[in-house]
Tab-separated table of C-alpha atoms in Angstrom:
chain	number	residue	atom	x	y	z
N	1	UNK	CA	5.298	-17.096	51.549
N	2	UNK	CA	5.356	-13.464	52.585
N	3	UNK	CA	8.402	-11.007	52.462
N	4	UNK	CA	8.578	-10.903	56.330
N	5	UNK	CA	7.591	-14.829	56.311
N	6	UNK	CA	11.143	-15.177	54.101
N	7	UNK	CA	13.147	-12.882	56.160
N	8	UNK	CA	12.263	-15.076	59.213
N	9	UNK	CA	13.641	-18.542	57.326
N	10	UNK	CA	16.798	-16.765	55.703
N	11	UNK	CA	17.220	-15.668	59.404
N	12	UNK	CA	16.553	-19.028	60.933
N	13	UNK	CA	18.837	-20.674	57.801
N	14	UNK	CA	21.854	-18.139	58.530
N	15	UNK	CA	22.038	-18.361	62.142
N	16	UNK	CA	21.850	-22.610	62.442
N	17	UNK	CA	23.878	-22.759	59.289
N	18	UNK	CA	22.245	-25.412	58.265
N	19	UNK	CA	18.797	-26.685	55.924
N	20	UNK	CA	18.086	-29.341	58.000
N	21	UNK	CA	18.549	-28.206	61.193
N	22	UNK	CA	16.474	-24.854	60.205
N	23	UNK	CA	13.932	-27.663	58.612
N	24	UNK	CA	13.695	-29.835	61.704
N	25	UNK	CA	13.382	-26.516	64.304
N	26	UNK	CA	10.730	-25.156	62.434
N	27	UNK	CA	8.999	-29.023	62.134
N	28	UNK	CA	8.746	-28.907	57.815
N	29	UNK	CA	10.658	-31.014	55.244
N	30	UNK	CA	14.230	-29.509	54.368
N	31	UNK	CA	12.653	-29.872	50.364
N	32	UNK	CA	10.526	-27.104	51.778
N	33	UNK	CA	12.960	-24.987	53.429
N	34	UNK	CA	15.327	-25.058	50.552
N	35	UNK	CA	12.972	-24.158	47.545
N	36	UNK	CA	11.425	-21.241	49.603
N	37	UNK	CA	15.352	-20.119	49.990
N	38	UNK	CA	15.920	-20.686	46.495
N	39	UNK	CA	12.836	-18.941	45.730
N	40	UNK	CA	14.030	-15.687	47.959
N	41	UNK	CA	17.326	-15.447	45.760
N	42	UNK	CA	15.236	-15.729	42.477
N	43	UNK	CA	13.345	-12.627	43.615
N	44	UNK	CA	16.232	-10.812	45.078
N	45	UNK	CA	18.798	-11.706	41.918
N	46	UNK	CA	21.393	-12.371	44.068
N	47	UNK	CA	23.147	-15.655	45.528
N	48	UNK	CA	22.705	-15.292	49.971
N	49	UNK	CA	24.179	-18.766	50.422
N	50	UNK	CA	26.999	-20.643	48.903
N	51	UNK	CA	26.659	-24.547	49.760
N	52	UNK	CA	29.281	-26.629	50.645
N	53	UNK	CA	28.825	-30.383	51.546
N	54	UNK	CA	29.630	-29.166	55.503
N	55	UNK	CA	27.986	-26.240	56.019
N	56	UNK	CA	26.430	-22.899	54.553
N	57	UNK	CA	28.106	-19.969	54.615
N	58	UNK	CA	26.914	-15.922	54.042
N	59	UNK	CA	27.759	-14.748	50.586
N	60	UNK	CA	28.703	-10.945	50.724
N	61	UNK	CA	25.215	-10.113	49.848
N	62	UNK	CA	24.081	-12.190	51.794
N	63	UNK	CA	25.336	-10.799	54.821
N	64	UNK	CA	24.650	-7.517	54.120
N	65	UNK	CA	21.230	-8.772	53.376
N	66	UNK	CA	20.739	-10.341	57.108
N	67	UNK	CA	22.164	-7.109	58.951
N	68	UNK	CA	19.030	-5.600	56.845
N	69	UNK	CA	16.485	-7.954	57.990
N	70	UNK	CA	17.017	-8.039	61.210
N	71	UNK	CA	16.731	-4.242	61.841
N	72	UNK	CA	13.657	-4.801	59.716
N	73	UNK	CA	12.182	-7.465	61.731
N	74	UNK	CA	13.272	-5.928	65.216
N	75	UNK	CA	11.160	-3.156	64.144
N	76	UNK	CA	8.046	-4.590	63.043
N	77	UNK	CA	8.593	-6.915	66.474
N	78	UNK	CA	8.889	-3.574	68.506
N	79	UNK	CA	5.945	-2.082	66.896
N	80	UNK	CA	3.435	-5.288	67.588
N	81	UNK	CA	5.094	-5.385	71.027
N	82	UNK	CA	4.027	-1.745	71.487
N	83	UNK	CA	0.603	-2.445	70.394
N	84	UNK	CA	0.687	-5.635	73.182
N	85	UNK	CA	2.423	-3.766	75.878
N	86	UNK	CA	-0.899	-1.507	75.318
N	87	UNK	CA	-3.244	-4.053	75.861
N	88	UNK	CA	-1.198	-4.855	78.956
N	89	UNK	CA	-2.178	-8.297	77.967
N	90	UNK	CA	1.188	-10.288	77.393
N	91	UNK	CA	0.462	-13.642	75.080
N	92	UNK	CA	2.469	-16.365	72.994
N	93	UNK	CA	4.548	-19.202	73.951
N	94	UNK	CA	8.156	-19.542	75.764
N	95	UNK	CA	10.266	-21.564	76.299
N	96	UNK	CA	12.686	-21.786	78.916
N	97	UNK	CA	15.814	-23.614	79.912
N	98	UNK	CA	16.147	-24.011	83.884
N	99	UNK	CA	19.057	-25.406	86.115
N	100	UNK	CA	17.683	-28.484	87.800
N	101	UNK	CA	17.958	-27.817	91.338
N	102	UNK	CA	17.653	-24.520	91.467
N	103	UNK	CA	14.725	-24.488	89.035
N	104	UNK	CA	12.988	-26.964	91.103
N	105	UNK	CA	13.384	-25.184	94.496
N	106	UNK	CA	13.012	-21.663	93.879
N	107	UNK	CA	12.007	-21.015	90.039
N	108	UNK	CA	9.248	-23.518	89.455
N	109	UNK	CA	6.664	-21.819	92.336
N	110	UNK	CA	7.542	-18.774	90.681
N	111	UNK	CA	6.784	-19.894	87.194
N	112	UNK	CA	3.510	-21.511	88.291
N	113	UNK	CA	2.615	-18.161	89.989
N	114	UNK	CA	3.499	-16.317	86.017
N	115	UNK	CA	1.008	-19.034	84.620
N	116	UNK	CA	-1.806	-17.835	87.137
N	117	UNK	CA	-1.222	-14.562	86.094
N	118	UNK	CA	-0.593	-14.814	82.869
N	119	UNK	CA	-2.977	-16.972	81.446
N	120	UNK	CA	-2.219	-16.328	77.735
N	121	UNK	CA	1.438	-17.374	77.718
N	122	UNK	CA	2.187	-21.105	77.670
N	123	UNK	CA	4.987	-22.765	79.098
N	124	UNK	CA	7.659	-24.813	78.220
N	125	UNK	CA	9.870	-25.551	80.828
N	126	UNK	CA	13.015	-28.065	80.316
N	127	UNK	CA	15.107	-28.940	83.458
N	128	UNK	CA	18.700	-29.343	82.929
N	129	UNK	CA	22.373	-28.430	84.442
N	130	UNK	CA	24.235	-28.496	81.099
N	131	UNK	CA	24.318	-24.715	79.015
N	132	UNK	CA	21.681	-25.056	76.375
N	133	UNK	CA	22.383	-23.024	73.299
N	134	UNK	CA	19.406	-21.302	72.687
N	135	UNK	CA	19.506	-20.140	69.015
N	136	UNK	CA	19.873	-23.842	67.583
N	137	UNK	CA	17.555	-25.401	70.310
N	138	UNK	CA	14.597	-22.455	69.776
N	139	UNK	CA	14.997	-21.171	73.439
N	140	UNK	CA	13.451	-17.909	74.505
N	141	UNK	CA	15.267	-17.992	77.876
N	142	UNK	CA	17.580	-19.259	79.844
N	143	UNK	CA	18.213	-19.310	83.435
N	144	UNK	CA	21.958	-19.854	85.040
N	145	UNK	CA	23.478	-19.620	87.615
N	146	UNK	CA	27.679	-18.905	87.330
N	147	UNK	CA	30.316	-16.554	88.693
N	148	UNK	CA	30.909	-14.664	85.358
N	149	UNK	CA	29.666	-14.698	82.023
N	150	UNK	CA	31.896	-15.338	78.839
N	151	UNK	CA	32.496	-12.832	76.454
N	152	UNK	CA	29.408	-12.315	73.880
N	153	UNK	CA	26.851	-13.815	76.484
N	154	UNK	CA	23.297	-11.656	76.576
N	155	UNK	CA	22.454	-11.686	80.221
N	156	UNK	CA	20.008	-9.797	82.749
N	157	UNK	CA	21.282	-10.488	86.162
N	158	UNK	CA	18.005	-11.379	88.431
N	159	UNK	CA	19.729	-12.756	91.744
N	160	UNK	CA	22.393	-13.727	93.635
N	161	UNK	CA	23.341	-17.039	95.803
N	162	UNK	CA	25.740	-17.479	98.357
N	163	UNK	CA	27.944	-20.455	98.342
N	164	UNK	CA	28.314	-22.518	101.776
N	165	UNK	CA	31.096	-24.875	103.123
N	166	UNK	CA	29.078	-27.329	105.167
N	167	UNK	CA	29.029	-30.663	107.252
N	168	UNK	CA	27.122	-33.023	109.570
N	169	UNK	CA	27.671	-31.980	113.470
N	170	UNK	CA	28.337	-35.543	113.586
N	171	UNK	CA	31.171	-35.658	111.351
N	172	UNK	CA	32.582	-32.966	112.768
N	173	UNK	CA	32.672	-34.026	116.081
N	174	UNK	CA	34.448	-37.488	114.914
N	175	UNK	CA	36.450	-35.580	112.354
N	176	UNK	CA	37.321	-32.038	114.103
N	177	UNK	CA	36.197	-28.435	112.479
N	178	UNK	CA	38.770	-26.834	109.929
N	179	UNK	CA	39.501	-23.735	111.185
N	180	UNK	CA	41.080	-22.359	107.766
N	181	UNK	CA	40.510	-23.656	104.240
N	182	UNK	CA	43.987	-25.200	103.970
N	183	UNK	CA	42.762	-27.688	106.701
N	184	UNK	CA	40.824	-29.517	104.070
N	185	UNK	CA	43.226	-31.343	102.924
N	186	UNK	CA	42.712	-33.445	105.759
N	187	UNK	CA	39.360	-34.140	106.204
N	188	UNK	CA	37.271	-35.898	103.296
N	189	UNK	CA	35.307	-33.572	101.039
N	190	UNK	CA	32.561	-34.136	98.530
N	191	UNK	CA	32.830	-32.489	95.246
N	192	UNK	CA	30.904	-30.898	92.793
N	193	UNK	CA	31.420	-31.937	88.760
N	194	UNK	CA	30.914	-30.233	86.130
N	195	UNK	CA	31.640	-32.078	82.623
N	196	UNK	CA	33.679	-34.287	84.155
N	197	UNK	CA	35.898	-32.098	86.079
N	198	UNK	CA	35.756	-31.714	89.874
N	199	UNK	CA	35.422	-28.273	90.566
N	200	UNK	CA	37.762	-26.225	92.853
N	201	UNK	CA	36.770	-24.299	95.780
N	202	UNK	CA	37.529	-20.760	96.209
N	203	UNK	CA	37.974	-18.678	98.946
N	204	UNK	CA	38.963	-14.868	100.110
N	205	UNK	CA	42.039	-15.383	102.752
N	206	UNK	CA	43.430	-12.183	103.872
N	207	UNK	CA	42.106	-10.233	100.670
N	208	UNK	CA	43.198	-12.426	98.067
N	209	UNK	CA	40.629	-15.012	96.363
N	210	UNK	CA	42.901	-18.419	96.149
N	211	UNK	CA	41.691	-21.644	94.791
N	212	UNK	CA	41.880	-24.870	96.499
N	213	UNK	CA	41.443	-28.406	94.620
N	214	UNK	CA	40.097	-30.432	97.511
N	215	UNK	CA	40.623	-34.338	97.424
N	216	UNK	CA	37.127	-36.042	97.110
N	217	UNK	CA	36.243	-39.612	97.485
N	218	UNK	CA	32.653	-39.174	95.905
N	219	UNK	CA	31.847	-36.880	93.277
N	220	UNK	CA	28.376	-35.821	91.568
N	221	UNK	CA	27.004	-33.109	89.673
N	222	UNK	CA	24.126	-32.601	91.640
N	223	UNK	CA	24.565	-30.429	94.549
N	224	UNK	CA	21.295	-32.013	96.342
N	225	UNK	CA	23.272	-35.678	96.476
N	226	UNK	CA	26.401	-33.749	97.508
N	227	UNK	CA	24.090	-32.137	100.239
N	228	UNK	CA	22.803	-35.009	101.396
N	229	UNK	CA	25.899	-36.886	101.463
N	230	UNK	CA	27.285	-34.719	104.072
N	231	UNK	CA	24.522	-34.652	106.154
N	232	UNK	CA	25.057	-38.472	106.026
N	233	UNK	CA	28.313	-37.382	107.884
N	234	UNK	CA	30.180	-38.497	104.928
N	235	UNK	CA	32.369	-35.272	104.482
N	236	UNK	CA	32.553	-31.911	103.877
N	237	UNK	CA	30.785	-29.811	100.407
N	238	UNK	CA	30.385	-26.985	99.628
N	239	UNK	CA	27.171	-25.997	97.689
N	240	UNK	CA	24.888	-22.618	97.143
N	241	UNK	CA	22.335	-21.554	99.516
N	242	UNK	CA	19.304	-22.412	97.925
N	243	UNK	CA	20.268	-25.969	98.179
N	244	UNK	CA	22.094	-25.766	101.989
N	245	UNK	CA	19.514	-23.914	103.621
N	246	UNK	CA	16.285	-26.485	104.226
N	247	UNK	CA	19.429	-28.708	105.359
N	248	UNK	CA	20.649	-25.935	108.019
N	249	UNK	CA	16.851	-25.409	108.910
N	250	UNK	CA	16.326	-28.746	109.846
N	251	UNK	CA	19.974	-29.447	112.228
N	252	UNK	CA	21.198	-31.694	109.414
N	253	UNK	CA	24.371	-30.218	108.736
N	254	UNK	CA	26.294	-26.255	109.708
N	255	UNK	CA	28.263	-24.008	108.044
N	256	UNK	CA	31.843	-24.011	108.444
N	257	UNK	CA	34.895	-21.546	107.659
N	258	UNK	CA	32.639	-18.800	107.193
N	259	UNK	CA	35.010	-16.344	108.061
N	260	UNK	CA	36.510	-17.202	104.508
N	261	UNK	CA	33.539	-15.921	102.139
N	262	UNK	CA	33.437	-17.832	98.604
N	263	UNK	CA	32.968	-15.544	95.801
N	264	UNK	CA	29.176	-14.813	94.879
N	265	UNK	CA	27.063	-16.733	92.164
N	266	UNK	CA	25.161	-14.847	89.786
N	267	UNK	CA	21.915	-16.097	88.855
N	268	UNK	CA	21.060	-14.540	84.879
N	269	UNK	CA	18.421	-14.735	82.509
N	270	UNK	CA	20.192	-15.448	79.421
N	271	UNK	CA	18.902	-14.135	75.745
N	272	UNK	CA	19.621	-15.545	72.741
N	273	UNK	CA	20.743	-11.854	70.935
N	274	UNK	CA	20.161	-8.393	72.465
N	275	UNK	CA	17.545	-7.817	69.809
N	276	UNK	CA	14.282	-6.595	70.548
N	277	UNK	CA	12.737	-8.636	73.439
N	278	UNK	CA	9.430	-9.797	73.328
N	279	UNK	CA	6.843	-7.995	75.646
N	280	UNK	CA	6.396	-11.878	77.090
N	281	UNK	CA	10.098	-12.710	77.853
N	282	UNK	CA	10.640	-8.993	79.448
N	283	UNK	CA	7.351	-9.931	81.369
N	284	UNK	CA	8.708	-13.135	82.355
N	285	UNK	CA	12.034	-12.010	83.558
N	286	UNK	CA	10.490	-8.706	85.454
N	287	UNK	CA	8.575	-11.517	87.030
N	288	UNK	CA	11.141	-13.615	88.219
N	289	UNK	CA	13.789	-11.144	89.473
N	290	UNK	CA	10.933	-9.641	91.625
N	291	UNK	CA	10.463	-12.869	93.068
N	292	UNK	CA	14.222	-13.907	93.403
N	293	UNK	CA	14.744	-10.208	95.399
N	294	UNK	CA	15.983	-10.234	99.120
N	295	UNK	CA	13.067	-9.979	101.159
């Protein structure tokens, strides 16, 4: 094993905390992973790791010793990325975490379109709503969609979605048409989950963003059952744009109390560190917020 080769598993060893889960990422025996480890500390003279039957943890030098190889590995990324980015020829593999519906309605054309383009880079594209951590599960990117980020995420912001309180005309006209939010409590509402927990709805009323926890006979954490649930004339949701609008297109169900905007959704690209990007990610995501912008 090369010097940069060892960097690249002490990395990979540090960050997962873990032999086996470093072992199983990178597809080779944890007998493997730990000798070449052992072997780095040999060579070095120092201890990186101390073992303990739950976890590994940094030894001082150890530490100091990943600060060191990641600037050094950044570097020699940035310089091969130069040479790339010269060739204007963008190649490798990602892989990329994508919310379900919105990935389906508006990212997957778009990634489709990249392949065309691209024909160099391969694809792997996994489908889920739940927040993929991208480090332990080897993800190069990660799209979501959320009203803020938490504290340490990595994020490019590549578009925006609107959300939308809607219903069936029928329902309304059995039911009656809330004229503010606080009407709701009346009226039967389907609701959005998310780990278990129904999610409130917010909206501005007279400059001031209030929540309101609606009460909801059928739940789901899929906004395109929620959708079509109301246009069933089974209540009132409220869902983003990208799921309401073939709905609204088509007569199935209107907007409602949209003099009380909801607060916007931010759709990011999500990186694993704000280290040096690869010339393919950067491509990628260039790629996608062009096609996400407001025509």
């Amino acid at each position: 094993m090369d010097r940069l080769d060892a960097m690249h598993l002490f990395i990979r060893v540090a960050e997962l905390g873990s032999f086996s889960a470093a072992a199983q990422q990178l597809g080779v025996a944890r007998s493997v992973v730990t000798r070449q480890i052992a072997a780095l500390e040999a060579h070095l003279g120092v201890k990186l790791m101390a073992r303990s039957t739950r976890r590994l943890s940094l030894t001082s030098a150890g530490t100091a010793y990943l600060e060191k190889c990641r600037v050094i590995l950044n570097l020699v990324e940035a310089a091969e990325t130069g040479v790339a980015e010269e060739r204007l020829t963008p190649r490798g593999n990602i892989r990329i975490s994508l919310p379900l519906s919105f990935g389906l309605k508006r990212l997957a054309p778009l990634l489709l379109d990249f392949s065309q383009r691209y024909p160099e880079i391969s694809l792997d594209m996994d489908y889920t709503d739940r927040r993929v951590n991208l480090i332990e599960e080897g993800v190069d990117l990660s799209i979501r969609i959320t009203r803020r980020l938490e504290p340490g995420d990595v994020a490019r912001r590549i578009g925006t979605a609107r959300m939308q309180v809607v219903a069936a005309p029928e329902y309304l006209a059995r039911h009656g048409r809330p004229q503010q939010p606080a009407e709701l409590a009346h009226h039967e509402c389907l609701g959005y989950t998310n780990a278990g927990a129904t999610m409130p709805w917010q909206f501005m009323i007279d400059g001031q963003l209030e929540s309101l926890q609606v009460r909801s006979r059928i739940n789901a954490n899929n906004g395109d059952v929620m959708t079509e649930a109301a246009a069933q004339g089974l209540g009132i949701t409220c869902q983003p744009d990208f799921i309401t609008d073939t709905f609204i297109a088509a007569g199935r169900i209107e907007e409602i109390l949209a003099d009380f905007p909801m607060p916007e959704l931010g759709i990011y690209a999500m990186l694993a560190s704000n280290r040096h990007v690869p010339y393919r990610v950067r491509a990628l995501m260039d790629f996608l917020a062009a096609g996400l912008a407001p025509a």
